[in-house]
Rosetta silent file (secondary structure, phi, psi, omega in degrees, C-alpha in Angstrom):
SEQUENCE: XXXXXXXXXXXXXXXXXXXXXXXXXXXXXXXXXXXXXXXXXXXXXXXXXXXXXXXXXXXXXXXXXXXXXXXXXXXXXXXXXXXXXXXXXXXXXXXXXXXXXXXXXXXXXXXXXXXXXXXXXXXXXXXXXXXXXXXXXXXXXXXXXXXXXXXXXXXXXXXXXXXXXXXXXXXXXXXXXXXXX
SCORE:     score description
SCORE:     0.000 S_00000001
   1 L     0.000  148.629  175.345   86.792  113.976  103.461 S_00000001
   2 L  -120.583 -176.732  160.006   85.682  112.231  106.605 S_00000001
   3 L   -25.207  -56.265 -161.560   84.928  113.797  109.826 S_00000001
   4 L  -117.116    5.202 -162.630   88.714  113.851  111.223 S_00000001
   5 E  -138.056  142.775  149.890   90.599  112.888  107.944 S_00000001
   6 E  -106.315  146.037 -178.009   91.164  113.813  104.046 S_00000001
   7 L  -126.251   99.960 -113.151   91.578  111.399  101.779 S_00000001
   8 L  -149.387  171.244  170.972   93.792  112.701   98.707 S_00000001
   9 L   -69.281  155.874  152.646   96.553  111.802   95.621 S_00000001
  10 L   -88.159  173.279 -155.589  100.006  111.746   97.417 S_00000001
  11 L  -136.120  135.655  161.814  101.786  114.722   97.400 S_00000001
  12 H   -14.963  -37.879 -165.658  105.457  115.678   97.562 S_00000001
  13 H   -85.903   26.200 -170.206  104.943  117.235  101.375 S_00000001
  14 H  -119.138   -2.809  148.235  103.753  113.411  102.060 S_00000001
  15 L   -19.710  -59.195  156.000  107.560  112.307  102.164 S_00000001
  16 H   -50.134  -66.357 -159.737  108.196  112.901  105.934 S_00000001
  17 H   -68.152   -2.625 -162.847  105.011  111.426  107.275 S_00000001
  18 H  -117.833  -51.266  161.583  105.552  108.123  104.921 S_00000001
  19 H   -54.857  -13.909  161.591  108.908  107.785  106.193 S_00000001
  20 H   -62.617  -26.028 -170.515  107.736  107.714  109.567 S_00000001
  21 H  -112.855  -28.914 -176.542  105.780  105.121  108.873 S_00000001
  22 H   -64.030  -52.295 -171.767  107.774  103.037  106.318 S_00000001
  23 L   -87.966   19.454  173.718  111.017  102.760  108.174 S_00000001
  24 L   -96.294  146.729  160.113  109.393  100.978  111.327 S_00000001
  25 L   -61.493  142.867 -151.451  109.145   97.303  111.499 S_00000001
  26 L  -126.756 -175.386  158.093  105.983   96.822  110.498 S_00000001
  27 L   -62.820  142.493  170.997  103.239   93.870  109.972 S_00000001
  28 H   -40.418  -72.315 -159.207  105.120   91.052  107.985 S_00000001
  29 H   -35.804  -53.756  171.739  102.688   91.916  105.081 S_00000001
  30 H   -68.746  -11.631 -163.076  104.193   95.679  104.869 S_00000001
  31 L   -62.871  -10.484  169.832  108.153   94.228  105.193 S_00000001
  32 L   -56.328  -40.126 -168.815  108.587   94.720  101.190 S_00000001
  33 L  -110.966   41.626 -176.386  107.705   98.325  101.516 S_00000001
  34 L   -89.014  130.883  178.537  110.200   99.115  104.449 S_00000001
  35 L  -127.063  136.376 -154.785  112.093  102.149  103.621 S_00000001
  36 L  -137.642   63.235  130.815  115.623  103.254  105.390 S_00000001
  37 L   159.239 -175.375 -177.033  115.692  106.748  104.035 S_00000001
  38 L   -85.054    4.396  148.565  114.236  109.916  103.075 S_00000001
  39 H   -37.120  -60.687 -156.482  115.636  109.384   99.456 S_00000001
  40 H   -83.271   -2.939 -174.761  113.680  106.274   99.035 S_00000001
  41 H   -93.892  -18.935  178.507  110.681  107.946  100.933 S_00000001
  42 H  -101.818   -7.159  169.068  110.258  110.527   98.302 S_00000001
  43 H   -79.793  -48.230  148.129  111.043  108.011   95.271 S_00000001
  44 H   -30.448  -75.457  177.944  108.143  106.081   97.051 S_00000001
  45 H   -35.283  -59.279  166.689  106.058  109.156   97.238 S_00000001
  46 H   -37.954  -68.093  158.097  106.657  109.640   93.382 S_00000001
  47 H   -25.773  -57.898  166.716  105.163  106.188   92.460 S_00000001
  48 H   -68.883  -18.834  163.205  102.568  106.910   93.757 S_00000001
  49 H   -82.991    3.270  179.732  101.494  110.006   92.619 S_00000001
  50 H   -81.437  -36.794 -175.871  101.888  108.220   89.128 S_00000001
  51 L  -122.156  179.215 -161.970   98.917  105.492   89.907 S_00000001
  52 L   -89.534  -20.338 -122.041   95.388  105.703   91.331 S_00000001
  53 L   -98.089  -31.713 -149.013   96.507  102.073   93.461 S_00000001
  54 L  -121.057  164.396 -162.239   97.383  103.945   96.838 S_00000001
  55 E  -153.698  132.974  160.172   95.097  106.931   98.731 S_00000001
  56 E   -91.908  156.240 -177.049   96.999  109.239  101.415 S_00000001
  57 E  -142.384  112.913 -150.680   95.343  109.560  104.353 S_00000001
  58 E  -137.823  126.033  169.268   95.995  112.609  106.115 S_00000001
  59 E   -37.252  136.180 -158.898   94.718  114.438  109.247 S_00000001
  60 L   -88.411  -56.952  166.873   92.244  116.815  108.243 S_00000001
  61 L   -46.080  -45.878  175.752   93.500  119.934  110.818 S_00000001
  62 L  -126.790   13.641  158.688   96.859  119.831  109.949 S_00000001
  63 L    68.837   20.812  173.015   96.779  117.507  106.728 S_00000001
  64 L   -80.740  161.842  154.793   99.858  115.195  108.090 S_00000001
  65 E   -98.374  133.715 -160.363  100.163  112.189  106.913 S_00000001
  66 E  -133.383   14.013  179.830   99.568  109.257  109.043 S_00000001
  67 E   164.800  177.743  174.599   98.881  106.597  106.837 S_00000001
  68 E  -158.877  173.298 -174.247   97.339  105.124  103.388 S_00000001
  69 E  -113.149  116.288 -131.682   94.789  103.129  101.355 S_00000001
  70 E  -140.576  126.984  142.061   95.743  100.674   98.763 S_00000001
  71 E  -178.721  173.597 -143.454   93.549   98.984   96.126 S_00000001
  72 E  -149.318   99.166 -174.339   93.438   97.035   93.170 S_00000001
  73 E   -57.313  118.936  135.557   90.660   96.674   90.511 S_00000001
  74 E   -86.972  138.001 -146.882   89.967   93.430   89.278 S_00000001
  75 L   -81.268  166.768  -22.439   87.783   93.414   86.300 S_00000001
  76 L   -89.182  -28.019  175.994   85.160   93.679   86.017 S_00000001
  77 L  -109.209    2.611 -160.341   83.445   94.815   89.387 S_00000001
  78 E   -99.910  142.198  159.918   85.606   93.415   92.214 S_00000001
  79 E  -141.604  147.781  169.585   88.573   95.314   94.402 S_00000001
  80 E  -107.259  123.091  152.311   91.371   94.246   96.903 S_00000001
  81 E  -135.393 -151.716 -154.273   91.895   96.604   99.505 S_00000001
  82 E   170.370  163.972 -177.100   94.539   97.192  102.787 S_00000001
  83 E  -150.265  157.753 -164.245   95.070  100.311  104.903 S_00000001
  84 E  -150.346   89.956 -174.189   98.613  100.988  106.139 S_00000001
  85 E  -131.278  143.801  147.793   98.691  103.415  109.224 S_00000001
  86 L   -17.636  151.645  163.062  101.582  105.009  111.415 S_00000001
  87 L   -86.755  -21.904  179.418  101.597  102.991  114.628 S_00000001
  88 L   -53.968  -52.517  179.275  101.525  106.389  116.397 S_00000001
  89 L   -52.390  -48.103 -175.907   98.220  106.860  114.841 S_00000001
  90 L   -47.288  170.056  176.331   96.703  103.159  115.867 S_00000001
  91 L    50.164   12.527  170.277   93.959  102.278  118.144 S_00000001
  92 L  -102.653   -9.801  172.558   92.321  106.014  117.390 S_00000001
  93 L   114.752    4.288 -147.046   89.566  104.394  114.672 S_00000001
  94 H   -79.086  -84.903 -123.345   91.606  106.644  111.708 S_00000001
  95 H   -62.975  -44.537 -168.192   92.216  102.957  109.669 S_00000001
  96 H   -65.054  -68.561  178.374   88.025  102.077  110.324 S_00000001
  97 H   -70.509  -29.547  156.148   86.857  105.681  108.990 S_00000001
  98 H   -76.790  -30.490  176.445   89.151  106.122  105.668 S_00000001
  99 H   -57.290  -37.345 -164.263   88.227  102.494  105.084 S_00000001
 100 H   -66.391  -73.533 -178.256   84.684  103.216  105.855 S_00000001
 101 H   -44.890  -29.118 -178.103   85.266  105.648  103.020 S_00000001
 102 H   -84.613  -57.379 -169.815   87.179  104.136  100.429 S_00000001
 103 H   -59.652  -31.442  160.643   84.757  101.322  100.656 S_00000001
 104 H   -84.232   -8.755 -176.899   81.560  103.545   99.876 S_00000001
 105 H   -88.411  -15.966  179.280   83.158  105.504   97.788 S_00000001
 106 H  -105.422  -13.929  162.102   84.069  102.418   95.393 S_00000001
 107 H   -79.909  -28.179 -167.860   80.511  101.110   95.827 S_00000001
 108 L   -81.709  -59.211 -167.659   78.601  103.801   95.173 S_00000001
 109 L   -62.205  -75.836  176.696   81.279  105.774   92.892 S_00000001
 110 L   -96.856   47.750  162.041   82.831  103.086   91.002 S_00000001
 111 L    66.934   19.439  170.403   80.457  100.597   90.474 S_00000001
 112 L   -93.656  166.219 -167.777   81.699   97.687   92.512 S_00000001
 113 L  -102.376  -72.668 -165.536   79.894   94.580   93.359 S_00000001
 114 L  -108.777  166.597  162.113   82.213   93.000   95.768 S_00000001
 115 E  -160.633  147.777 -156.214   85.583   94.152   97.335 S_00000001
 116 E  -143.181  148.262 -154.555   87.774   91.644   99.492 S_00000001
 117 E  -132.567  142.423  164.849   90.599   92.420  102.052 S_00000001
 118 E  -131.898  111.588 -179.820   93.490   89.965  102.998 S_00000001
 119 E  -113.133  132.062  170.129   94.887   90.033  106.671 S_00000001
 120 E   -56.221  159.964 -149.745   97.510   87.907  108.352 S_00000001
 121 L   -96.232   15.766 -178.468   95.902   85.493  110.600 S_00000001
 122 L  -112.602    6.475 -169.446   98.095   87.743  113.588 S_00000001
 123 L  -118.903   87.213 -175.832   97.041   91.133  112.831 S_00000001
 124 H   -72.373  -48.453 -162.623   94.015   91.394  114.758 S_00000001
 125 H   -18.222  -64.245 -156.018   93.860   95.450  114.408 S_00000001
 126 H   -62.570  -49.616  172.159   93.212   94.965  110.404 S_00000001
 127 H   -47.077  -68.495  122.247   90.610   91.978  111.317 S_00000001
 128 H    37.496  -58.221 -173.449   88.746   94.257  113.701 S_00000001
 129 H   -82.911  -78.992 -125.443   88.447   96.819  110.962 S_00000001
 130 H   -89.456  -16.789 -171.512   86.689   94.658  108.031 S_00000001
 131 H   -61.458  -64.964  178.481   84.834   92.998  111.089 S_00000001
 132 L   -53.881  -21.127  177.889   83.583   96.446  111.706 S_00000001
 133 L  -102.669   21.385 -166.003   82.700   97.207  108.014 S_00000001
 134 L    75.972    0.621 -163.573   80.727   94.402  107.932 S_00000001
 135 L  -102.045  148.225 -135.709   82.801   92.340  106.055 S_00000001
 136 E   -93.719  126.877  157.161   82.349   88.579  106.488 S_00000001
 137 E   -46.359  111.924  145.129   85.467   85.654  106.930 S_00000001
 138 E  -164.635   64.572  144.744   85.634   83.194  104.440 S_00000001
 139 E   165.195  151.741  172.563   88.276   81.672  104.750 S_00000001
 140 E  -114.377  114.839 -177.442   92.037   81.190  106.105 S_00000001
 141 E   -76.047  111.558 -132.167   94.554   80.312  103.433 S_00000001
 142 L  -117.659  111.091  175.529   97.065   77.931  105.519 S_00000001
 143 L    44.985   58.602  170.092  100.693   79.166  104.911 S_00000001
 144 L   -53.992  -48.406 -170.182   99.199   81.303  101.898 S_00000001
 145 L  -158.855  158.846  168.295  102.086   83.944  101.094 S_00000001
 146 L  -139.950  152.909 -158.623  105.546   85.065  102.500 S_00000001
 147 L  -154.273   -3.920 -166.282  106.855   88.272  103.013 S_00000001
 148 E  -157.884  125.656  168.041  109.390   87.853  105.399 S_00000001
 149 E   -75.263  143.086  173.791  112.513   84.819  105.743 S_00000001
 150 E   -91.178  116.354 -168.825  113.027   82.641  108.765 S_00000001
 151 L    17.883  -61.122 -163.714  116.618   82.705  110.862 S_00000001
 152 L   -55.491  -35.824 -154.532  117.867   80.039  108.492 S_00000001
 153 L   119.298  -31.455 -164.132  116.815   82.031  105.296 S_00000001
 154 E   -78.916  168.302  144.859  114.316   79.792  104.162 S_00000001
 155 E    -8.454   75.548 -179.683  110.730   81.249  103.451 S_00000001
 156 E   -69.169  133.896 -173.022  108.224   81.882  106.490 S_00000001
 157 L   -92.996  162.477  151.599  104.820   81.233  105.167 S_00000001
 158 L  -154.435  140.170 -170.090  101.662   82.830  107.238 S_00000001
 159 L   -54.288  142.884 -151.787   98.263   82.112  107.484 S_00000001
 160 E  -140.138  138.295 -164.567   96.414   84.724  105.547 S_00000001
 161 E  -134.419  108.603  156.644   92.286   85.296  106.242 S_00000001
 162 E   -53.707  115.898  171.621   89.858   86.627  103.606 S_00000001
 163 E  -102.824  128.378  171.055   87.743   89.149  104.375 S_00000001
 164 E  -171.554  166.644 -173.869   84.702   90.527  101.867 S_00000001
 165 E  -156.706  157.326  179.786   81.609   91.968  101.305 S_00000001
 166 L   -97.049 -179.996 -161.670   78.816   92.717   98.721 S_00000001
 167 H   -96.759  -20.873  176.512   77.685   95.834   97.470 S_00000001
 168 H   -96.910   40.017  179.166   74.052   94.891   98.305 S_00000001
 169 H  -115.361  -43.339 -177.104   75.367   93.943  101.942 S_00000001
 170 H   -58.607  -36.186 -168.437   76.945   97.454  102.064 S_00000001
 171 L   -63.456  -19.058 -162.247   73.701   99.360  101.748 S_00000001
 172 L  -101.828   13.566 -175.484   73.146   97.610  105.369 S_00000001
 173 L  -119.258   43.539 -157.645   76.490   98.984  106.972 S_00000001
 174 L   -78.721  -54.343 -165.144   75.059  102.720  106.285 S_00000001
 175 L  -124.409   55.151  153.498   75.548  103.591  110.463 S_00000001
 176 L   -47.821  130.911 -165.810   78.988  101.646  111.361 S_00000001
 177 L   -93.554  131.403  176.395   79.298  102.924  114.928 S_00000001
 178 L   -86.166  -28.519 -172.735   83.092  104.785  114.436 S_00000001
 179 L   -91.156  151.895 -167.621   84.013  104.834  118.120 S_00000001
 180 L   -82.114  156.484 -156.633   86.331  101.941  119.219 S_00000001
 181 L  -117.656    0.000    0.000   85.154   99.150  121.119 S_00000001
């Protein structure tokens, strides 16, 4: 738990709130996980309660779901992570304080040394947030991944930006100021 949020396994009741968020056009990065009903939002939901990969992130008063947490161990001490939030939801600091969370919770808890974030080079929000956790740029991959086709069909590529930080760098991000700037 953080101050305004829990941060939990998905759950059957997380089906609504994930379709809310799923079936909007999204960041290019999310267009893979676009979902266009509530069939596929609760087959989605299922998956996920199968692996450890994804975190719900759910208002703590009434326990909606407004968004989620993604990551992916690489062995032996390193993780990639991502946040995913309703747009309803944006610009309140929710994506900065479950991150804030996941990320002490995998240094402290599980032992990680490093953990590294990848944001499109148009998606300031998500820069903003690892900016804010302390985590450093270094580097922009120049037409790095596609996720989304251009008019024609063929393959749009987009610039992609590394974000990361170390676990003894973390000890110094203790009092991350939470209110947005």
């Amino acid at each position: 738990m953080t101050d305004r949020l829990v941060l939990r396994s998905f759950s059957e009741r997380d089906a609504e709130g994930l379709f809310r968020y799923l079936s909007r056009k999204q960041v290019n990065c999310f267009a893979s996980d676009r979902i266009e009903t509530m069939n596929q939002a609760m087959k989605v939901v299922e998956e996920r309660q199968r692996t450890d990969k994804f975190i719900a992130v759910c208002l703590k008063e009434t326990d909606e779901l407004i968004g989620d947490l993604f990551l992916q161990k690489e062995e032996p001490d390193t993780y990639s992570v991502g946040w995913n939030f309703n747009a309803d939801y944006q610009g309140k600091g929710y994506a900065l304080e479950s991150a804030k969370a996941l990320l002490d919770y995998l240094f402290k808890d599980r032992g990680a040394r490093r953990i590294y974030a990848y944001v499109e080079e148009d998606n300031i929000r998500s820069q903003k947030v690892c900016e804010r956790l302390g985590m450093r740029k270094e580097g922009c991959f120049k037409e790095f991944i596609t996720f989304i086709n251009n008019d024609d069909g063929t393959p749009r590529y987009e610039n992609t930006i590394q974000f990361a930080i170390l676990s003894k760098e973390w000890d110094s991000t203790k009092d991350i100021d939470m209110k947005k700037k």
